[in-house]
mmCIF file of C-alpha atoms in Angstrom:
data_model
loop_
_atom_site.group_PDB
_atom_site.id
_atom_site.type_symbol
_atom_site.label_atom_id
_atom_site.label_comp_id
_atom_site.label_asym_id
_atom_site.label_seq_id
_atom_site.Cartn_x
_atom_site.Cartn_y
_atom_site.Cartn_z
ATOM 1 C CA ASP A 1 19.179 1.312 -7.547
ATOM 2 C CA ILE A 2 17.582 -2.404 -6.770
ATOM 3 C CA GLN A 3 14.469 -2.967 -8.416
ATOM 4 C CA MET A 4 11.849 -5.402 -6.637
ATOM 5 C CA THR A 5 8.480 -6.460 -8.522
ATOM 6 C CA GLN A 6 6.302 -8.310 -7.230
ATOM 7 C CA SER A 7 3.152 -10.561 -8.559
ATOM 8 C CA PRO A 8 0.530 -10.345 -9.071
ATOM 9 C CA SER A 9 -0.504 -7.204 -8.030
ATOM 10 C CA THR A 10 -4.110 -8.638 -6.787
ATOM 11 C CA LEU A 11 -5.060 -11.499 -5.651
ATOM 12 C CA SER A 12 -8.266 -13.089 -5.209
ATOM 13 C CA ALA A 13 -8.740 -16.243 -2.739
ATOM 14 C CA SER A 14 -11.055 -17.757 -0.157
ATOM 15 C CA VAL A 15 -10.931 -18.607 3.128
ATOM 16 C CA GLY A 16 -8.373 -22.120 3.227
ATOM 17 C CA ASP A 17 -7.147 -21.543 -0.166
ATOM 18 C CA ARG A 18 -3.224 -21.731 -0.204
ATOM 19 C CA VAL A 19 -1.590 -18.317 -1.734
ATOM 20 C CA THR A 20 1.868 -17.551 -2.907
ATOM 21 C CA ILE A 21 3.013 -14.319 -4.125
ATOM 22 C CA THR A 22 6.394 -13.911 -5.745
ATOM 23 C CA CYS A 23 9.310 -11.233 -5.416
ATOM 24 C CA ARG A 24 11.867 -10.337 -7.980
ATOM 25 C CA ALA A 25 15.188 -8.477 -7.697
ATOM 26 C CA SER A 26 16.608 -6.591 -9.973
ATOM 27 C CA GLN A 27 19.724 -7.334 -8.953
ATOM 28 C CA THR A 28 21.649 -10.326 -6.412
ATOM 29 C CA ILE A 29 20.169 -9.859 -2.272
ATOM 30 C CA SER A 30 21.403 -13.028 -1.258
ATOM 31 C CA SER A 31 18.735 -13.355 1.694
ATOM 32 C CA TYR A 32 18.333 -9.631 2.374
ATOM 33 C CA LEU A 33 14.366 -10.106 2.020
ATOM 34 C CA ALA A 34 12.052 -9.254 4.137
ATOM 35 C CA TRP A 35 7.778 -9.389 3.557
ATOM 36 C CA TYR A 36 4.970 -7.049 5.494
ATOM 37 C CA GLN A 37 1.667 -7.198 5.872
ATOM 38 C CA GLN A 38 -0.676 -3.646 5.730
ATOM 39 C CA LYS A 39 -3.936 -3.331 6.324
ATOM 40 C CA PRO A 40 -5.924 -0.271 5.216
ATOM 41 C CA GLY A 41 -5.144 2.796 7.675
ATOM 42 C CA ARG A 42 -2.325 0.389 9.224
ATOM 43 C CA ALA A 43 1.054 0.291 9.661
ATOM 44 C CA PRO A 44 2.931 -2.852 8.143
ATOM 45 C CA LYS A 45 3.649 -5.330 10.172
ATOM 46 C CA LEU A 46 6.980 -7.787 9.985
ATOM 47 C CA LEU A 47 5.921 -10.920 8.534
ATOM 48 C CA ILE A 48 9.118 -12.490 7.411
ATOM 49 C CA TYR A 49 12.728 -11.434 7.263
ATOM 50 C CA ARG A 50 16.598 -13.109 6.027
ATOM 51 C CA ALA A 51 13.907 -14.555 3.101
ATOM 52 C CA SER A 52 11.967 -17.099 5.427
ATOM 53 C CA THR A 53 12.469 -16.478 8.824
ATOM 54 C CA LEU A 54 9.310 -15.836 10.804
ATOM 55 C CA GLU A 55 9.010 -12.672 13.234
ATOM 56 C CA SER A 56 8.109 -13.693 17.093
ATOM 57 C CA GLY A 57 4.253 -14.123 17.386
ATOM 58 C CA VAL A 58 3.646 -14.437 13.410
ATOM 59 C CA PRO A 59 1.333 -17.489 12.626
ATOM 60 C CA SER A 60 3.215 -20.684 11.044
ATOM 61 C CA ARG A 61 1.118 -20.504 8.244
ATOM 62 C CA PHE A 62 3.441 -17.871 6.820
ATOM 63 C CA SER A 63 6.220 -18.858 4.771
ATOM 64 C CA GLY A 64 9.086 -17.665 3.200
ATOM 65 C CA SER A 65 11.591 -19.152 1.108
ATOM 66 C CA GLY A 66 14.058 -18.018 -2.226
ATOM 67 C CA SER A 67 17.142 -16.471 -2.223
ATOM 68 C CA GLY A 68 19.760 -14.390 -5.112
ATOM 69 C CA THR A 69 16.670 -12.678 -6.894
ATOM 70 C CA GLU A 70 13.769 -14.418 -6.518
ATOM 71 C CA PHE A 71 11.888 -15.414 -3.222
ATOM 72 C CA THR A 72 8.207 -16.293 -2.102
ATOM 73 C CA LEU A 73 5.370 -15.681 0.283
ATOM 74 C CA THR A 74 3.315 -18.321 1.237
ATOM 75 C CA ILE A 75 0.220 -18.719 3.535
ATOM 76 C CA ALA A 76 -0.936 -22.299 4.076
ATOM 77 C CA SER A 77 -4.018 -21.908 4.474
ATOM 78 C CA LEU A 78 -5.577 -17.947 4.416
ATOM 79 C CA GLN A 79 -7.771 -17.395 6.908
ATOM 80 C CA PRO A 80 -10.245 -14.274 7.258
ATOM 81 C CA ASP A 81 -7.402 -11.762 9.325
ATOM 82 C CA ASP A 82 -4.824 -12.247 5.694
ATOM 83 C CA PHE A 83 -7.067 -9.868 3.259
ATOM 84 C CA ALA A 84 -4.624 -7.523 3.164
ATOM 85 C CA THR A 85 -1.767 -6.021 1.171
ATOM 86 C CA TYR A 86 1.626 -7.696 1.263
ATOM 87 C CA TYR A 87 5.185 -6.007 0.680
ATOM 88 C CA CYS A 88 8.546 -7.678 -0.195
ATOM 89 C CA GLN A 89 11.196 -5.492 0.951
ATOM 90 C CA GLN A 90 15.240 -5.552 -0.034
ATOM 91 C CA TYR A 91 17.851 -4.690 2.607
ATOM 92 C CA SER A 92 20.819 -5.485 0.804
ATOM 93 C CA ILE A 93 22.049 -2.148 -0.764
ATOM 94 C CA TYR A 94 19.872 0.546 1.024
ATOM 95 C CA TRP A 95 16.079 -0.519 1.013
ATOM 96 C CA THR A 96 13.799 -1.021 -1.638
ATOM 97 C CA PHE A 97 10.208 -2.110 -1.380
ATOM 98 C CA GLY A 98 8.156 -4.112 -4.125
ATOM 99 C CA GLN A 99 4.418 -2.221 -5.139
ATOM 100 C CA GLY A 100 2.520 -4.550 -2.922
ATOM 101 C CA THR A 101 0.065 -7.299 -3.954
ATOM 102 C CA LYS A 102 -3.697 -7.284 -2.607
ATOM 103 C CA VAL A 103 -4.933 -10.323 -0.921
ATOM 104 C CA GLU A 104 -9.035 -10.111 -1.748
ATOM 105 C CA ILE A 105 -12.201 -12.353 -1.360
ATOM 106 C CA GLU B 1 5.616 -1.905 25.777
ATOM 107 C CA VAL B 2 7.775 -0.997 22.688
ATOM 108 C CA GLN B 3 6.462 1.629 20.832
ATOM 109 C CA LEU B 4 7.427 4.697 17.794
ATOM 110 C CA ALA B 5 4.808 7.697 17.863
ATOM 111 C CA GLU B 6 4.849 9.722 14.919
ATOM 112 C CA SER B 7 3.620 13.556 15.348
ATOM 113 C CA GLY B 8 3.987 16.969 13.082
ATOM 114 C CA GLY B 9 2.275 16.243 10.100
ATOM 115 C CA GLY B 10 -0.176 18.595 8.615
ATOM 116 C CA LEU B 11 -1.482 20.658 5.187
ATOM 117 C CA VAL B 12 1.216 23.034 3.949
ATOM 118 C CA GLN B 13 1.581 24.829 0.825
ATOM 119 C CA PRO B 14 4.081 23.863 -1.790
ATOM 120 C CA GLY B 15 7.706 25.275 -0.862
ATOM 121 C CA SER B 16 6.959 25.361 2.683
ATOM 122 C CA SER B 17 8.961 23.553 5.531
ATOM 123 C CA LEU B 18 7.867 21.024 7.754
ATOM 124 C CA ARG B 19 9.218 18.852 10.920
ATOM 125 C CA LEU B 20 8.517 15.432 11.597
ATOM 126 C CA SER B 21 9.085 13.900 15.305
ATOM 127 C CA CYS B 22 9.197 10.159 16.064
ATOM 128 C CA ALA B 23 9.336 9.245 19.925
ATOM 129 C CA ALA B 24 10.219 6.103 20.807
ATOM 130 C CA SER B 25 9.567 4.195 24.189
ATOM 131 C CA GLY B 26 9.897 0.600 25.746
ATOM 132 C CA PHE B 27 13.540 -0.110 24.254
ATOM 133 C CA THR B 28 17.384 1.348 24.520
ATOM 134 C CA PHE B 29 17.421 3.905 22.534
ATOM 135 C CA ASP B 30 20.758 4.003 21.085
ATOM 136 C CA ASP B 31 20.891 0.658 20.543
ATOM 137 C CA TYR B 32 18.710 0.689 17.040
ATOM 138 C CA ALA B 33 18.970 2.672 14.198
ATOM 139 C CA LEU B 34 15.734 4.139 12.404
ATOM 140 C CA HIS B 35 14.310 4.978 8.751
ATOM 141 C CA TRP B 36 11.417 7.304 7.764
ATOM 142 C CA VAL B 37 9.089 5.836 5.106
ATOM 143 C CA ARG B 38 6.122 7.226 3.492
ATOM 144 C CA GLN B 39 2.869 6.418 1.467
ATOM 145 C CA ALA B 40 0.951 8.551 -0.928
ATOM 146 C CA PRO B 41 -2.235 8.135 -0.923
ATOM 147 C CA GLY B 42 -3.412 4.858 -2.389
ATOM 148 C CA ARG B 43 0.454 3.757 -3.011
ATOM 149 C CA GLY B 44 3.043 1.885 -1.788
ATOM 150 C CA LEU B 45 5.623 2.320 0.349
ATOM 151 C CA GLU B 46 8.587 3.927 -0.599
ATOM 152 C CA TRP B 47 11.494 4.531 1.808
ATOM 153 C CA VAL B 48 12.649 7.889 2.807
ATOM 154 C CA SER B 49 15.648 7.988 5.191
ATOM 155 C CA SER B 50 17.747 6.284 7.859
ATOM 156 C CA ILE B 51 20.112 7.453 10.661
ATOM 157 C CA ASN B 52 22.408 4.584 12.433
ATOM 158 C CA TRP B 53 22.534 5.002 16.478
ATOM 159 C CA ASN B 54 25.387 7.814 16.651
ATOM 160 C CA SER B 55 24.023 10.115 13.683
ATOM 161 C CA ASP B 56 27.127 9.566 11.217
ATOM 162 C CA ASN B 57 25.049 7.330 8.830
ATOM 163 C CA LYS B 58 22.381 8.861 7.098
ATOM 164 C CA PRO B 59 21.241 7.914 3.809
ATOM 165 C CA TYR B 60 18.436 9.428 1.802
ATOM 166 C CA ALA B 61 16.229 8.376 -1.053
ATOM 167 C CA ASP B 62 16.848 10.368 -4.779
ATOM 168 C CA SER B 63 13.749 11.861 -4.623
ATOM 169 C CA VAL B 64 14.433 13.858 -1.267
ATOM 170 C CA LYS B 65 18.087 14.254 -1.182
ATOM 171 C CA GLY B 66 18.777 17.612 -0.637
ATOM 172 C CA ARG B 67 15.526 19.079 0.571
ATOM 173 C CA PHE B 68 15.104 16.593 3.738
ATOM 174 C CA THR B 69 17.207 16.326 6.560
ATOM 175 C CA ILE B 70 17.210 13.071 9.359
ATOM 176 C CA SER B 71 18.564 13.555 12.894
ATOM 177 C CA ARG B 72 18.127 12.133 16.471
ATOM 178 C CA GLU B 73 18.525 13.004 19.723
ATOM 179 C CA ASN B 74 19.186 9.705 21.575
ATOM 180 C CA ALA B 75 18.798 11.774 25.250
ATOM 181 C CA LYS B 76 15.625 12.284 24.030
ATOM 182 C CA ARG B 77 14.621 9.218 22.497
ATOM 183 C CA SER B 78 13.769 10.940 19.556
ATOM 184 C CA MET B 79 13.934 11.105 15.620
ATOM 185 C CA PHE B 80 13.305 14.057 13.468
ATOM 186 C CA LEU B 81 12.478 14.484 9.928
ATOM 187 C CA GLN B 82 13.184 18.025 8.558
ATOM 188 C CA MET B 83 11.741 18.584 5.230
ATOM 189 C CA ASN B 84 11.621 21.116 3.484
ATOM 190 C CA SER B 85 10.760 22.447 -0.145
ATOM 191 C CA LEU B 86 7.767 20.493 0.086
ATOM 192 C CA ARG B 87 6.050 19.705 -3.563
ATOM 193 C CA SER B 88 3.295 17.938 -3.951
ATOM 194 C CA GLU B 89 4.298 14.184 -4.148
ATOM 195 C CA ASP B 90 5.608 14.935 -1.112
ATOM 196 C CA THR B 91 1.944 14.166 -0.111
ATOM 197 C CA GLY B 92 1.316 10.709 2.440
ATOM 198 C CA VAL B 93 1.346 8.954 5.776
ATOM 199 C CA TYR B 94 5.200 9.217 6.965
ATOM 200 C CA TYR B 95 6.182 6.646 8.999
ATOM 201 C CA CYS B 96 9.138 6.023 11.330
ATOM 202 C CA ALA B 97 10.499 2.684 11.970
ATOM 203 C CA ARG B 98 12.975 0.513 14.033
ATOM 204 C CA ASP B 99 15.588 -1.660 11.888
ATOM 205 C CA SER B 100 16.043 -5.252 13.334
ATOM 206 C CA THR B 101 19.676 -5.136 13.799
ATOM 207 C CA TYR B 102 20.959 -4.968 17.531
ATOM 208 C CA GLY B 103 23.729 -2.666 18.488
ATOM 209 C CA GLY B 104 22.580 0.482 16.174
ATOM 210 C CA ARG B 105 23.848 -0.642 12.263
ATOM 211 C CA LEU B 106 21.380 0.032 9.497
ATOM 212 C CA SER B 107 21.713 -3.339 8.006
ATOM 213 C CA GLY B 108 18.028 -4.886 8.638
ATOM 214 C CA ALA B 109 14.096 -5.134 8.242
ATOM 215 C CA PHE B 110 12.089 -2.803 9.906
ATOM 216 C CA ASP B 111 10.361 -4.321 13.255
ATOM 217 C CA ILE B 112 8.711 -2.156 15.012
ATOM 218 C CA TRP B 113 6.413 0.448 13.236
ATOM 219 C CA GLY B 114 4.759 4.027 14.240
ATOM 220 C CA GLN B 115 1.161 4.344 13.513
ATOM 221 C CA GLY B 116 2.197 7.442 10.743
ATOM 222 C CA THR B 117 1.384 11.174 10.299
ATOM 223 C CA MET B 118 -0.125 12.556 7.751
ATOM 224 C CA VAL B 119 1.712 15.012 5.500
ATOM 225 C CA THR B 120 -0.089 17.098 2.776
ATOM 226 C CA VAL B 121 1.149 19.297 0.301
ATOM 227 C CA SER B 122 -1.311 21.432 -1.452
ATOM 228 C CA SER B 123 -2.253 25.191 -2.439
#
């Protein structure tokens, strides 16, 4: 099974900050990596797929990079609506999520 | 509008069964594979099972293999999850999600999610 490890688990930030979340895969997954945003009581929302492709309607302040085993999600300038939990997911072999990164004030 | 809507959750005792449903609207149902994902209270996301467009590919997570069965009825635009021998660790919100790959194969990220249905396994 492919394991996904996110860091940090919690991130304290302020509006306007540049935020970076890292996701590591236990084996190479090429670019089969997605990022999701989840707010309390809500379903996850797809932000990025294929490691760096922005889903339609997602603000351009979100970006993704990486390939192989190491990936990053960057929020260029944190907005009030961005305080949430973020998950990476590999879909190279079945599907595995990271444990999540909570972005809080 | 493209939508998925789960139903069928509830409070059940350990060892019992429950059948979840996922109803789709706003897209050509048999053009897409579908997935079940669950989330225990206060915990992260866990992939449960998936089904391709014609039901001939149905992988399961090890944690539910042999107890859960996924199925779909394309004519009714619905997917199901039959859950047997339920355990306390099966408690959580169950989401259905659409595979982003057009054509019905199991190969993409999850682009559309339902609102979730809560399953509580407790005596």
